[in-house]
Tab-separated table of C-alpha atoms in Angstrom:
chain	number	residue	atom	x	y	z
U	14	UNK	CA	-17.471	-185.555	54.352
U	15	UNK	CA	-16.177	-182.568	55.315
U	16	UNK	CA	-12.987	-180.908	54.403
U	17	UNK	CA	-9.599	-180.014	56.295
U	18	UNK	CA	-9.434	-176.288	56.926
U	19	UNK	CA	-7.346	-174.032	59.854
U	20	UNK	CA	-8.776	-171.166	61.608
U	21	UNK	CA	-6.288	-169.010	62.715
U	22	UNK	CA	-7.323	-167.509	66.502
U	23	UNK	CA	-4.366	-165.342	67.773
U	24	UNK	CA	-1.275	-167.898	68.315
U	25	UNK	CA	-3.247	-170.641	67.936
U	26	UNK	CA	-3.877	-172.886	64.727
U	27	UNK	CA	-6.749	-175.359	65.123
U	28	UNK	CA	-8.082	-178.058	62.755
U	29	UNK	CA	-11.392	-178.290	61.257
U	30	UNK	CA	-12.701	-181.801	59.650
U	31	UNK	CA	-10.167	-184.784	58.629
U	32	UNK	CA	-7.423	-184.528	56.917
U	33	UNK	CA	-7.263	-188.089	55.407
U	34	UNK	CA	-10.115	-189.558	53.151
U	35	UNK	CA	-12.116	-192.447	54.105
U	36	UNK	CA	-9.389	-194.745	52.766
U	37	UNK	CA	-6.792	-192.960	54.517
U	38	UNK	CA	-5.672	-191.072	51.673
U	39	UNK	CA	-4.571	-187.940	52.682
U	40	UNK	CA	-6.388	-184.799	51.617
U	41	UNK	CA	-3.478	-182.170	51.417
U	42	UNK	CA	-1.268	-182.997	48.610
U	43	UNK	CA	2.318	-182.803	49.607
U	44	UNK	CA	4.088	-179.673	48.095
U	45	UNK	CA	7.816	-181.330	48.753
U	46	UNK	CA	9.705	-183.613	46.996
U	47	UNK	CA	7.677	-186.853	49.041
U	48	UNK	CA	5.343	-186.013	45.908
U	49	UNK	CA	7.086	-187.217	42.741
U	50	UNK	CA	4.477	-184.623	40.856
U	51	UNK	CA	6.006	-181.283	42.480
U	52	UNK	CA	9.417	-181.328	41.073
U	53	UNK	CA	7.942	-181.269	37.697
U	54	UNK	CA	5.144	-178.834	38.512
U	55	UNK	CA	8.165	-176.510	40.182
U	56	UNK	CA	10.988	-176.971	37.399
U	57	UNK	CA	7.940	-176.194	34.829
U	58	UNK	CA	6.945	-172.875	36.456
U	59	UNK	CA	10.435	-171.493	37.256
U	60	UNK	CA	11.493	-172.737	33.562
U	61	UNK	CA	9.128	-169.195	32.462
U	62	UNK	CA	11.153	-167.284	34.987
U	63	UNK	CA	8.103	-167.608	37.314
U	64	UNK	CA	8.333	-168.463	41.287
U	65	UNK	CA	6.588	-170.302	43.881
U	66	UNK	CA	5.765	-168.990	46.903
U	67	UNK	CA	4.731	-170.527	50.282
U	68	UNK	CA	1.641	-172.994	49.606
U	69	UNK	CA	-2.093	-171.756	50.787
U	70	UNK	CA	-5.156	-173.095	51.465
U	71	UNK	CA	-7.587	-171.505	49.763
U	72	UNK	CA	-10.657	-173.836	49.562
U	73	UNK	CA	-13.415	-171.066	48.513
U	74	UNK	CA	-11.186	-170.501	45.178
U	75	UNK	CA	-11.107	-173.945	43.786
U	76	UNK	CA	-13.117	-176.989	43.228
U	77	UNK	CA	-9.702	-179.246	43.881
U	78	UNK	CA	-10.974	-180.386	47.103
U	79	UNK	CA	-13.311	-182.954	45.043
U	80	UNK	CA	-10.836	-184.460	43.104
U	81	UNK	CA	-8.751	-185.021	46.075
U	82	UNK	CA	-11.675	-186.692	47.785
U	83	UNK	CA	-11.345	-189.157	45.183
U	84	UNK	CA	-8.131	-189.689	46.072
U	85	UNK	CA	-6.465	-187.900	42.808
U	86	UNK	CA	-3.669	-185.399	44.027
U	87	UNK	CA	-4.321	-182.366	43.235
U	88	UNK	CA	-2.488	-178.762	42.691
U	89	UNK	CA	-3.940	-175.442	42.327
U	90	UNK	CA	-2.161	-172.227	41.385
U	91	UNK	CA	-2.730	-169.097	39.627
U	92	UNK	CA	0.315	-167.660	37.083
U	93	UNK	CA	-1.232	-163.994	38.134
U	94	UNK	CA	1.907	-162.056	39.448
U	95	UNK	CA	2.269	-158.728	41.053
U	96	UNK	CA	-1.549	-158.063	40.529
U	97	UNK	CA	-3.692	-157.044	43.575
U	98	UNK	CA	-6.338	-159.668	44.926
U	99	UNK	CA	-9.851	-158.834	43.162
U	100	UNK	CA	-11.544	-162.053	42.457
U	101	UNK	CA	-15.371	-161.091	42.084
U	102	UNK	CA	-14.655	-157.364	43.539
U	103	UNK	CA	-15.850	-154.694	41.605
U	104	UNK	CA	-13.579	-153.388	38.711
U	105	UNK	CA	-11.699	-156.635	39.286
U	106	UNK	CA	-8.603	-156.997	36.109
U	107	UNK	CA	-6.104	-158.524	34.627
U	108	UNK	CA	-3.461	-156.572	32.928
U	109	UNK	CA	-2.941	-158.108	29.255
U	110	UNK	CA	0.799	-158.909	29.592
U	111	UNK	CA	0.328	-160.636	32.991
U	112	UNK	CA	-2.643	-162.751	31.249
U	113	UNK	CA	-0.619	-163.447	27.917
U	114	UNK	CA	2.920	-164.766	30.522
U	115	UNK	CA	0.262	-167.117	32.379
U	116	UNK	CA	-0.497	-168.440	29.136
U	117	UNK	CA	3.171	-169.217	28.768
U	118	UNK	CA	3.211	-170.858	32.441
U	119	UNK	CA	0.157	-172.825	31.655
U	120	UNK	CA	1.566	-174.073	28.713
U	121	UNK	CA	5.282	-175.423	30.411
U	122	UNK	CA	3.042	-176.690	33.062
U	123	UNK	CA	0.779	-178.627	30.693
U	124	UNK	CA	3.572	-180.178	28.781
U	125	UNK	CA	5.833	-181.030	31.650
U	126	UNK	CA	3.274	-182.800	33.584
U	127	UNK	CA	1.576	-184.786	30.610
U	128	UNK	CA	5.020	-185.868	29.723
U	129	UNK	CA	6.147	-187.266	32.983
U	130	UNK	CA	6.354	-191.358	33.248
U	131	UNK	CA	6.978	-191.110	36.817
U	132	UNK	CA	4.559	-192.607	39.918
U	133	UNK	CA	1.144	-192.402	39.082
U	134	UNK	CA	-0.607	-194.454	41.710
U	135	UNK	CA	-3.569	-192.908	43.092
């Protein structure tokens, strides 16, 4: 199966592959309150101070796109903020302070989702 992706060419946006499972599960998750999860994922990352910006796709930096073939909704983010884009460059980095604060963000995001008895349907 192959995944959802847009290629941008000028003005125009054009789809790539399905965006709905073989069940008809969708294979975006929603990033809007329609999704009972993002509230809590939101509230837990702005509770560090930190703030979301518009959602990406970014399918070559995550393996997400299996779990939501299985129909499990799935978010992927990176606490990493005002640091330039390296992944795999050369000298790629992390200064220590901005990997010690996403420690903090993983941590409110950890405990706010494992604690929420909302919808968990799949």
């Amino acid at each position: 199966m192959s995944i959802s992706f847009w290629k941008c060419r000028g003005n125009q946006i054009t789809e790539k592959g399905p965006l709905r499972d073989y069940l008809g599960r969708p294979l975006m998750t929603a990033t809007d309150n329609s999704n009972p999860w993002w509230p809590i994922f939101k509230q837990a990352v702005e509770a560090t101070g930190g703030k979301l910006l518009k959602p990406e796709i970014l399918a070559s930096t995550t393996d997400a796109r299996f779990t939501r073939q299985m129909g499990i909704p799935t978010l992927g983010f990176s606490p990493m903020k005002n640091t330039p884009i390296l992944l795999h460059d050369h000298n790629e980095f992390l200064k220590d302070t901005v990997y010690l604060e996403g420690i903090k963000v993983y941590v409110s995001v950890i405990k706010s989702l494992s604690s929420f008895e909302g919808a968990v349907s799949l």
